[in-house]
mmCIF file of C-alpha atoms and ligand atoms in Angstrom:
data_model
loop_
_atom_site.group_PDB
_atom_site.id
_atom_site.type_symbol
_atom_site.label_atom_id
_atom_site.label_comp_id
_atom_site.label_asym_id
_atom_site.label_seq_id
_atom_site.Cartn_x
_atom_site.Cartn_y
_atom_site.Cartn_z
ATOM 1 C CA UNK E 1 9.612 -0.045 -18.809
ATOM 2 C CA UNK E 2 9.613 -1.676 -15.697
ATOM 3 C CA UNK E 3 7.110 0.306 -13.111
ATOM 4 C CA UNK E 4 9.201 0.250 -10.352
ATOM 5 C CA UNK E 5 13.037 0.001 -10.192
ATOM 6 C CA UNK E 6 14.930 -0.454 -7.077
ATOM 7 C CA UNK E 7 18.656 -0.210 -7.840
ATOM 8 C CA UNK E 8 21.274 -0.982 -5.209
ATOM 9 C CA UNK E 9 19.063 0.957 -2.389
ATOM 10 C CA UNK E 10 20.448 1.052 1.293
ATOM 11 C CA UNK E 11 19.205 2.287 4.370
ATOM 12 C CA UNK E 12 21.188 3.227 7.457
ATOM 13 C CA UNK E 13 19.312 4.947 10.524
ATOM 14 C CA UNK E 14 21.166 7.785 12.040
ATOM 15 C CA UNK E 15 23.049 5.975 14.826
ATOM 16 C CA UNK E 16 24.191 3.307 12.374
ATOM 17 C CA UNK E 17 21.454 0.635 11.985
ATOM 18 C CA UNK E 18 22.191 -0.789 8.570
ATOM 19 C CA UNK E 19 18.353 -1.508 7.897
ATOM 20 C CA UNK E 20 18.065 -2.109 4.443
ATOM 21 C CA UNK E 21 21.268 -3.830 2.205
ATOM 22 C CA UNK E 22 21.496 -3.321 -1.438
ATOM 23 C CA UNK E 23 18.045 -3.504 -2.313
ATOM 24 C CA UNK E 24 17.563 -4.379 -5.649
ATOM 25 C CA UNK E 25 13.971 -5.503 -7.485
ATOM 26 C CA UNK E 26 12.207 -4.637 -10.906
ATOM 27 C CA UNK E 27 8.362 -4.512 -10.654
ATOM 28 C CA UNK E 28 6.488 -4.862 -13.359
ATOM 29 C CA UNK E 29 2.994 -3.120 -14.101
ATOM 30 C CA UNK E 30 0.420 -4.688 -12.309
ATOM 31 C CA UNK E 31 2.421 -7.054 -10.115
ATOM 32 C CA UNK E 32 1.161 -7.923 -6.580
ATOM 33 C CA UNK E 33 4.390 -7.919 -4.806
ATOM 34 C CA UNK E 34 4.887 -9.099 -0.921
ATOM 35 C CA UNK E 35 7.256 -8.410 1.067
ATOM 36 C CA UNK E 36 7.625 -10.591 3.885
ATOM 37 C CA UNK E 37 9.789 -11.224 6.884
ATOM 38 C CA UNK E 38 10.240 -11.304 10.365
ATOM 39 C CA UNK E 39 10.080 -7.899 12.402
ATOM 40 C CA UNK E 40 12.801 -5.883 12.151
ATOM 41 C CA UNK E 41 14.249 -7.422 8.579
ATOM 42 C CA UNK E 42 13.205 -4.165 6.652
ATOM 43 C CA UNK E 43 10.068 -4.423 5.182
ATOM 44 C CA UNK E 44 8.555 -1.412 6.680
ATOM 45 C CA UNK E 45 11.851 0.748 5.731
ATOM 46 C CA UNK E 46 11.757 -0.418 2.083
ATOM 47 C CA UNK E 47 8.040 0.340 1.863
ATOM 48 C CA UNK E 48 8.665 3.588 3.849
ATOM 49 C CA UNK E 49 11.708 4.755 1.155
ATOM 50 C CA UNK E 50 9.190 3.852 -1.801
ATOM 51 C CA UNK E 51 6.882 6.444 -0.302
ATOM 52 C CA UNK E 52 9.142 8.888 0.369
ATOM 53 C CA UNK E 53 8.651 8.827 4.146
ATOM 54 C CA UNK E 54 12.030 8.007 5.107
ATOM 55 C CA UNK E 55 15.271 8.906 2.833
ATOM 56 C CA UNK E 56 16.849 6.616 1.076
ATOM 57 C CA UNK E 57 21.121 6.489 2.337
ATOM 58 C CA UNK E 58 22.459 5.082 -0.908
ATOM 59 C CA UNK E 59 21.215 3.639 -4.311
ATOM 60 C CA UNK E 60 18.124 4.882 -7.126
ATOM 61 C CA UNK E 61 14.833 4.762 -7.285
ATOM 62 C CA UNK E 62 12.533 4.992 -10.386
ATOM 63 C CA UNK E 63 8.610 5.095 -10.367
ATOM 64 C CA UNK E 64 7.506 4.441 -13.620
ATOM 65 C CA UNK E 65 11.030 6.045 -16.030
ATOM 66 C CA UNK E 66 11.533 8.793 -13.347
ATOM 67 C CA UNK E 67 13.856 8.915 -10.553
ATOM 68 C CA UNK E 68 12.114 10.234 -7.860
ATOM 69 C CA UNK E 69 14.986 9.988 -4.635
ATOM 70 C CA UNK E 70 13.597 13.427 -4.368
ATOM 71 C CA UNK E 71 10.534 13.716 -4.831
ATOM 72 C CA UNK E 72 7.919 14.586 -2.631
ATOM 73 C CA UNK E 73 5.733 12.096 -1.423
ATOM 74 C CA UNK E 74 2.352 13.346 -2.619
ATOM 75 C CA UNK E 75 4.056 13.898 -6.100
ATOM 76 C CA UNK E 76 5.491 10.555 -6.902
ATOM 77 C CA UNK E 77 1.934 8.863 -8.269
ATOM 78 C CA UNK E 78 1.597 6.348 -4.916
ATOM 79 C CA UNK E 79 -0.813 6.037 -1.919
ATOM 80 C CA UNK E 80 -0.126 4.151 1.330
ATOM 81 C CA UNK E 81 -2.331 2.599 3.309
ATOM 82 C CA UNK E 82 -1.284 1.886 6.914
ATOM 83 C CA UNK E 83 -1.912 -0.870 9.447
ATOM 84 C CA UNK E 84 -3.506 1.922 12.092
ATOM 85 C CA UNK E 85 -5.670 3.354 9.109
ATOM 86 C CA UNK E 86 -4.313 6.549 10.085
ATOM 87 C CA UNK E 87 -7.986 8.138 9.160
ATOM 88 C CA UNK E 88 -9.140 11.562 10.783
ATOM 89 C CA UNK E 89 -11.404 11.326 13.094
ATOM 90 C CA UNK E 90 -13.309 14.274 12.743
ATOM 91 C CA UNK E 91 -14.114 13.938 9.473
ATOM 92 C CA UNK E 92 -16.530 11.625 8.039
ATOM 93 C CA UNK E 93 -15.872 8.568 5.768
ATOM 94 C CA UNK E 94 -16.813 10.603 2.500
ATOM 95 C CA UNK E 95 -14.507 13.612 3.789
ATOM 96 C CA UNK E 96 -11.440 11.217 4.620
ATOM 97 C CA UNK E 97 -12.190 9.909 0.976
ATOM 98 C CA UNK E 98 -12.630 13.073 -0.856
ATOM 99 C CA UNK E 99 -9.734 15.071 1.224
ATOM 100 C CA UNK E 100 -6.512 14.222 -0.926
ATOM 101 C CA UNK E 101 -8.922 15.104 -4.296
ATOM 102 C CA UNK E 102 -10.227 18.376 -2.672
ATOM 103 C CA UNK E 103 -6.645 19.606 -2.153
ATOM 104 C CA UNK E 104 -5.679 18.820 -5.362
ATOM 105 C CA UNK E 105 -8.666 20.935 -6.462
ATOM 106 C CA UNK E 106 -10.818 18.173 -8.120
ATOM 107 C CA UNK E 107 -14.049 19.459 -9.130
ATOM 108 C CA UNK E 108 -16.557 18.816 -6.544
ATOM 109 C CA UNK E 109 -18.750 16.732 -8.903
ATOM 110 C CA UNK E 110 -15.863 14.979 -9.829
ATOM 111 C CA UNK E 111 -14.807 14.042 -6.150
ATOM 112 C CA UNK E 112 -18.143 13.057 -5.061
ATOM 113 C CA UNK E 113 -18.584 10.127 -8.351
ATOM 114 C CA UNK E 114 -14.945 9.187 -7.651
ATOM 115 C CA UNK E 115 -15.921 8.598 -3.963
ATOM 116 C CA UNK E 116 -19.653 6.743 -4.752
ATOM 117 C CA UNK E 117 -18.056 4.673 -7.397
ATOM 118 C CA UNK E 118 -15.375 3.708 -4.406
ATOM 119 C CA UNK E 119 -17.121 3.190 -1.911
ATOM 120 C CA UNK E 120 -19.616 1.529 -4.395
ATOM 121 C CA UNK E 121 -16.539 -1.020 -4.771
ATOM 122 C CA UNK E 122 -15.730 -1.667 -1.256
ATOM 123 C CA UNK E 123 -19.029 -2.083 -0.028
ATOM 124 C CA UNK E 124 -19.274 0.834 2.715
ATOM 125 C CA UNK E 125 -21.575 3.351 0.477
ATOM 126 C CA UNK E 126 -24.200 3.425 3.697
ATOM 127 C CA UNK E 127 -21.184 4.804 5.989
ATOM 128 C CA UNK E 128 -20.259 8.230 4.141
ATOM 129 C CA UNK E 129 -21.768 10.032 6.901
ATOM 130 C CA UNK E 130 -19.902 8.201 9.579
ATOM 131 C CA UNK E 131 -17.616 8.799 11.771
ATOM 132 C CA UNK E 132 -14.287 6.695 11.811
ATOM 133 C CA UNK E 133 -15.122 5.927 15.759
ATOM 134 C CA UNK E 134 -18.409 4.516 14.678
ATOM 135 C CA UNK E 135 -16.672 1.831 12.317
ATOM 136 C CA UNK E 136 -15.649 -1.696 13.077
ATOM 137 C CA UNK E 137 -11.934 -2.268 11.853
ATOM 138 C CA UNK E 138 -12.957 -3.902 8.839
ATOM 139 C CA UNK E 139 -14.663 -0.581 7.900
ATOM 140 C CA UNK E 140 -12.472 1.741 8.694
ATOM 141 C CA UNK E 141 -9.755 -0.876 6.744
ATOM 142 C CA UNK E 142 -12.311 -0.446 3.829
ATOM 143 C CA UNK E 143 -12.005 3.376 4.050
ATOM 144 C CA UNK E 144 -8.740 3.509 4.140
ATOM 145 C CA UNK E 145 -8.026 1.422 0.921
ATOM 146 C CA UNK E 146 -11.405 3.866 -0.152
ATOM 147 C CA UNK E 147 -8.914 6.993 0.442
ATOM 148 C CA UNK E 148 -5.961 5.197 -1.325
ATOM 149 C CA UNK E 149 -8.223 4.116 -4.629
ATOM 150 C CA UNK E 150 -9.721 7.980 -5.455
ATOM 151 C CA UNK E 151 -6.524 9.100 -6.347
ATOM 152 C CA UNK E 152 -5.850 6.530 -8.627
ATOM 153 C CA UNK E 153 -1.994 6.121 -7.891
ATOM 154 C CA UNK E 154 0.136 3.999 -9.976
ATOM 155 C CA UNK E 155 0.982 2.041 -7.140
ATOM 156 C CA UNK E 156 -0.381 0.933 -3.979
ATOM 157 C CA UNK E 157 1.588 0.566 -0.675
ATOM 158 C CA UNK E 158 0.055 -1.263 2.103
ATOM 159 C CA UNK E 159 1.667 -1.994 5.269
ATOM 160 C CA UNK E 160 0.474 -5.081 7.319
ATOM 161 C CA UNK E 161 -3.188 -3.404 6.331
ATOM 162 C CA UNK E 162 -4.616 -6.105 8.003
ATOM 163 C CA UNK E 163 -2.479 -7.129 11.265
ATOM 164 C CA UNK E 164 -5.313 -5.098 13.564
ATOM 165 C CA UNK E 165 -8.208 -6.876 11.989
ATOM 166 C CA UNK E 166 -9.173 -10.444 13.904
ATOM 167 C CA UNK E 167 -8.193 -13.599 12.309
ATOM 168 C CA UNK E 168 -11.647 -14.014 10.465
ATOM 169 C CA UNK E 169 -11.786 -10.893 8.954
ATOM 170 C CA UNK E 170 -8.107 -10.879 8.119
ATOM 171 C CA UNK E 171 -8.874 -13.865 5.873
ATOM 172 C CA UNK E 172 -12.252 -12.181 3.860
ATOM 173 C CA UNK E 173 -10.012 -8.977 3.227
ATOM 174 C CA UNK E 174 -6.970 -10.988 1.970
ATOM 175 C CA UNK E 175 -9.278 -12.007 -0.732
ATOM 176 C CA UNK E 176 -11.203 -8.789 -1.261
ATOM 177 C CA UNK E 177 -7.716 -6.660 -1.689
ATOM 178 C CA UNK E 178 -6.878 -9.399 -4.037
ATOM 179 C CA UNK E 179 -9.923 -8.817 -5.794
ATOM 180 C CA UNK E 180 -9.351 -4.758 -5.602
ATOM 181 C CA UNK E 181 -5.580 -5.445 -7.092
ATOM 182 C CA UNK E 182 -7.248 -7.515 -10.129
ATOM 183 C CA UNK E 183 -9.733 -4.429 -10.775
ATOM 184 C CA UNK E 184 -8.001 -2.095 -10.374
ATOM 185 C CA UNK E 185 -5.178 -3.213 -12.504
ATOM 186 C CA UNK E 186 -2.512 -1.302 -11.100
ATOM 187 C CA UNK E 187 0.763 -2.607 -9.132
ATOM 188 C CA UNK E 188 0.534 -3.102 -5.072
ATOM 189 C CA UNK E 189 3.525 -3.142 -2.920
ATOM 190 C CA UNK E 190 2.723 -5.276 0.218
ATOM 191 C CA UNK E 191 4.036 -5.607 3.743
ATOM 192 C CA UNK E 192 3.793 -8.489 6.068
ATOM 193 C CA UNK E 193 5.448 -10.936 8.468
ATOM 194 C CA UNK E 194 2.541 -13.432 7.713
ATOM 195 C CA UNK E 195 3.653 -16.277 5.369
ATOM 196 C CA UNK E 196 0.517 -17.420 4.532
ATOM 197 C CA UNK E 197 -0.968 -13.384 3.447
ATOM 198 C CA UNK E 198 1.944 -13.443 1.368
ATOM 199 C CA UNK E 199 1.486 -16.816 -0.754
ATOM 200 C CA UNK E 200 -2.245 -16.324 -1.010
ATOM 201 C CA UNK E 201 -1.835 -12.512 -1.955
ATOM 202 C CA UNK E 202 1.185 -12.576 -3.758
ATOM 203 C CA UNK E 203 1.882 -12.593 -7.480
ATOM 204 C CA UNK E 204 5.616 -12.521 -6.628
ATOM 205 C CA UNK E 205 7.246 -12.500 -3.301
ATOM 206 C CA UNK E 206 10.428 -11.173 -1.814
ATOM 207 C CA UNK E 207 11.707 -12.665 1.441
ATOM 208 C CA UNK E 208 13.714 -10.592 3.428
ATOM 209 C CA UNK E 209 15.937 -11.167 6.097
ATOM 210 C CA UNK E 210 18.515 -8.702 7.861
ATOM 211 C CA UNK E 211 17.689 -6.330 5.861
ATOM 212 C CA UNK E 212 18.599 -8.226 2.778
ATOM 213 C CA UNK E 213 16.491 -9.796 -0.047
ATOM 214 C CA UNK E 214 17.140 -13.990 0.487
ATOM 215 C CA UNK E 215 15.164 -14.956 -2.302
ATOM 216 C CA UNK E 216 12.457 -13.410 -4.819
ATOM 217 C CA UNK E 217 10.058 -15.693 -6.695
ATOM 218 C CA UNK E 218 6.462 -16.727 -7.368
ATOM 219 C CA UNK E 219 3.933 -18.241 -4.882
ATOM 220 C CA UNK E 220 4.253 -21.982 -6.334
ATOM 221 C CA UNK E 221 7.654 -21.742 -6.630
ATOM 222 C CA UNK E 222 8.818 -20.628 -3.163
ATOM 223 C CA UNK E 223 6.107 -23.896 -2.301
ATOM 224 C CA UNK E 224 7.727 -26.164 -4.889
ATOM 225 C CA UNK E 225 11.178 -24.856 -3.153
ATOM 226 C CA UNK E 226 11.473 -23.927 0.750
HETATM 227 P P1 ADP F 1 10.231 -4.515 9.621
HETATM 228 O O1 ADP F 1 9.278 -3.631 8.901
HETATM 229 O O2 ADP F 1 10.662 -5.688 8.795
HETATM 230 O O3 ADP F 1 9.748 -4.932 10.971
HETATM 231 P P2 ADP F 1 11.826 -2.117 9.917
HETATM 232 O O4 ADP F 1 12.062 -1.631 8.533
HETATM 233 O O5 ADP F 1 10.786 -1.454 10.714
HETATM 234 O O6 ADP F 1 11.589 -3.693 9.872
HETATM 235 O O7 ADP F 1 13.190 -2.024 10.741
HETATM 236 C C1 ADP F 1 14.433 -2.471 10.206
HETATM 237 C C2 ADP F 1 15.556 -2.146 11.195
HETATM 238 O O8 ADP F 1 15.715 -0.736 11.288
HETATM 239 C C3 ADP F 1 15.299 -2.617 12.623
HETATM 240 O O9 ADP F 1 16.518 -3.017 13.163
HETATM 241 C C4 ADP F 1 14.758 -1.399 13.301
HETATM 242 O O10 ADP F 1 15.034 -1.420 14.676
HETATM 243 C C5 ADP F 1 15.525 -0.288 12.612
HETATM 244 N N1 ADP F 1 14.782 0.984 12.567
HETATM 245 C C6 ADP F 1 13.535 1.182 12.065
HETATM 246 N N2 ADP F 1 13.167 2.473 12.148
HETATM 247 C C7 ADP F 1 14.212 3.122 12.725
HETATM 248 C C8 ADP F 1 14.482 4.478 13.078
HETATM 249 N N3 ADP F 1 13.588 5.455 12.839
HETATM 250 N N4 ADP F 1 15.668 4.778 13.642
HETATM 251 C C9 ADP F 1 16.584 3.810 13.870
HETATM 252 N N5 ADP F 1 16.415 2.522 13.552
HETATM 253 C C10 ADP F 1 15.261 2.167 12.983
HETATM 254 P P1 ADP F 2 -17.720 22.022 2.354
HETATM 255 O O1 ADP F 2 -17.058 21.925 1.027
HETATM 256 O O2 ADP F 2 -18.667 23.195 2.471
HETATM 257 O O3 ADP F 2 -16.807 21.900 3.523
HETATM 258 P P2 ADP F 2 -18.433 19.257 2.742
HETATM 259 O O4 ADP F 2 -16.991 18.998 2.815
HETATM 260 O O5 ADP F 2 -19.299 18.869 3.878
HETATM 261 O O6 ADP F 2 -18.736 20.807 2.414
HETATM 262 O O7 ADP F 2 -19.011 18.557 1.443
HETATM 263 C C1 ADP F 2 -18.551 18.879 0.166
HETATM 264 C C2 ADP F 2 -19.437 18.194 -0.866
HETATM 265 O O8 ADP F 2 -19.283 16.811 -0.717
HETATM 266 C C3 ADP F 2 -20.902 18.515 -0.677
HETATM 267 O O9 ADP F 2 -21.320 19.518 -1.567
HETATM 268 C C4 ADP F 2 -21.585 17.215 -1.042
HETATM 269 O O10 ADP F 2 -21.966 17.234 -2.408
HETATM 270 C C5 ADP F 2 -20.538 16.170 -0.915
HETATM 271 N N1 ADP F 2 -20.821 15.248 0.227
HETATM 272 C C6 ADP F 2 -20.528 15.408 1.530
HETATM 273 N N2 ADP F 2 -20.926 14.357 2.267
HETATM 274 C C7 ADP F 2 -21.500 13.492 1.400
HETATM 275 C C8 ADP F 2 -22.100 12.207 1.516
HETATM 276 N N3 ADP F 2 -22.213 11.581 2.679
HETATM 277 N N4 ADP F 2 -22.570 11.619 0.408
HETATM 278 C C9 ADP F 2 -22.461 12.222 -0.774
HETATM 279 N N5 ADP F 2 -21.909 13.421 -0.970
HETATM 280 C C10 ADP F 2 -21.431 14.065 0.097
#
């Protein structure tokens, strides 16, 4: 069973914006998949449906065998990390982290080993205390995929995670998220309008344009054929 199914999905924005056209993809377990574009093609709307964020016009979508059209975001088995790191500020790092286990009632032992053994991961155990204002980017990009990992979804949306970050950094967290995907062994979903994030990153990529998938295929071959 395929992890994710996308069948004949379509998006139109009240006021008639046709932003996503028959939408179709089958994602395997522990794909890396990118999708990739120039603004405005439908990335962020495809992403957004997958997470429940925005409704979906036309067409069905299955998380592992269930449909989940409507389900509620925080019960279809997914976290989303966003470009702006949409963190609380008032919290610290290890509060951001723990705060989606705490309201599901995790044990309080429980949270604070799933958030050590995270943060462990993504190097930022010495910033628990923190406040997000007294991160760089890169850190408060590490918490953020931190918040994500604790609640061990079955898949992992990111949207352009990294377009905020400066050029060096972007290019030490493209490889550290692809080392988090191979550890974590668990299917990503990835947004960007950066061609060469999605052929480093990518274990298959879908290129979108007008809202409409042009062509979906692996790394070397979308190389091998332009
Ligand atoms: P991308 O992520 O590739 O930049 P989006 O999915 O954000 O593209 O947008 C796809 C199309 O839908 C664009 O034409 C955009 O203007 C339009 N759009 C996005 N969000 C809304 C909205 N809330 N209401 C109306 N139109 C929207
Ligand atoms: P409360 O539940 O009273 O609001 P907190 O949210 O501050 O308390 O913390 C809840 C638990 O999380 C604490 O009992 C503590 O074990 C753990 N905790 C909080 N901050 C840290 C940290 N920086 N490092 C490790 N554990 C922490």
């Amino acid at each position: 069973m395929a992890k994710l199914l996308l069948k004949n999905i379509n998006k139109v924005y009240a006021g008639g914006v046709k932003a996503v056209d028959n939408f179709n993809l089958e994602v395997e377990d522990r794909e890396f998949i990118v999708l990739v574009g120039p603004s405005g093609c439908g990335k962020s709307t495809t992403l957004r449906m997958i997470a429940g964020l925005e409704e979906i016009s036309s067409g069905e979508l299955y998380i592992g065998d269930r449909l989940v059209n409507d389900v509620a975001p925080k019960d279809r088995d997914i976290a989303m990390v966003f470009q702006n790191y949409a963190l609380y500020p008032h919290m610290s790092v290890f509060e951001n982290m723990a705060f989606g286990l705490k309201l599901k009632k995790v044990p309080k032992d429980e949270i604070e080993k799933k958030v050590k053994e995270a943060a462990e991961i993504l190097g930022i155990e010495h910033l628990l205390d923190r406040k997000p204002k007294a991160l760089s980017g890169g850190q408060r990009q590490r918490v953020a995929l931190g918040r994500a990992m604790v609640r061990e979804p079955k898949v992992f949306l990111m949207d352009e995670p990294l377009s905020n970050l400066d050029a060096k950094l972007r290019v030490q967290m493209r490889t550290e998220i692809s080392k988090l995907h191979q550890r974590l062994k668990t299917t990503f979903i990835y947004v960007t309008h950066d061609q060469t994030e999605a052929m480093t990153m990518g274990t298959r990529i879908v290129v979108m344009k007008d809202g409409v998938i042009q062509q979906v295929d692996t790394p070397k071959n979308l190389y091998d054929n332009p």
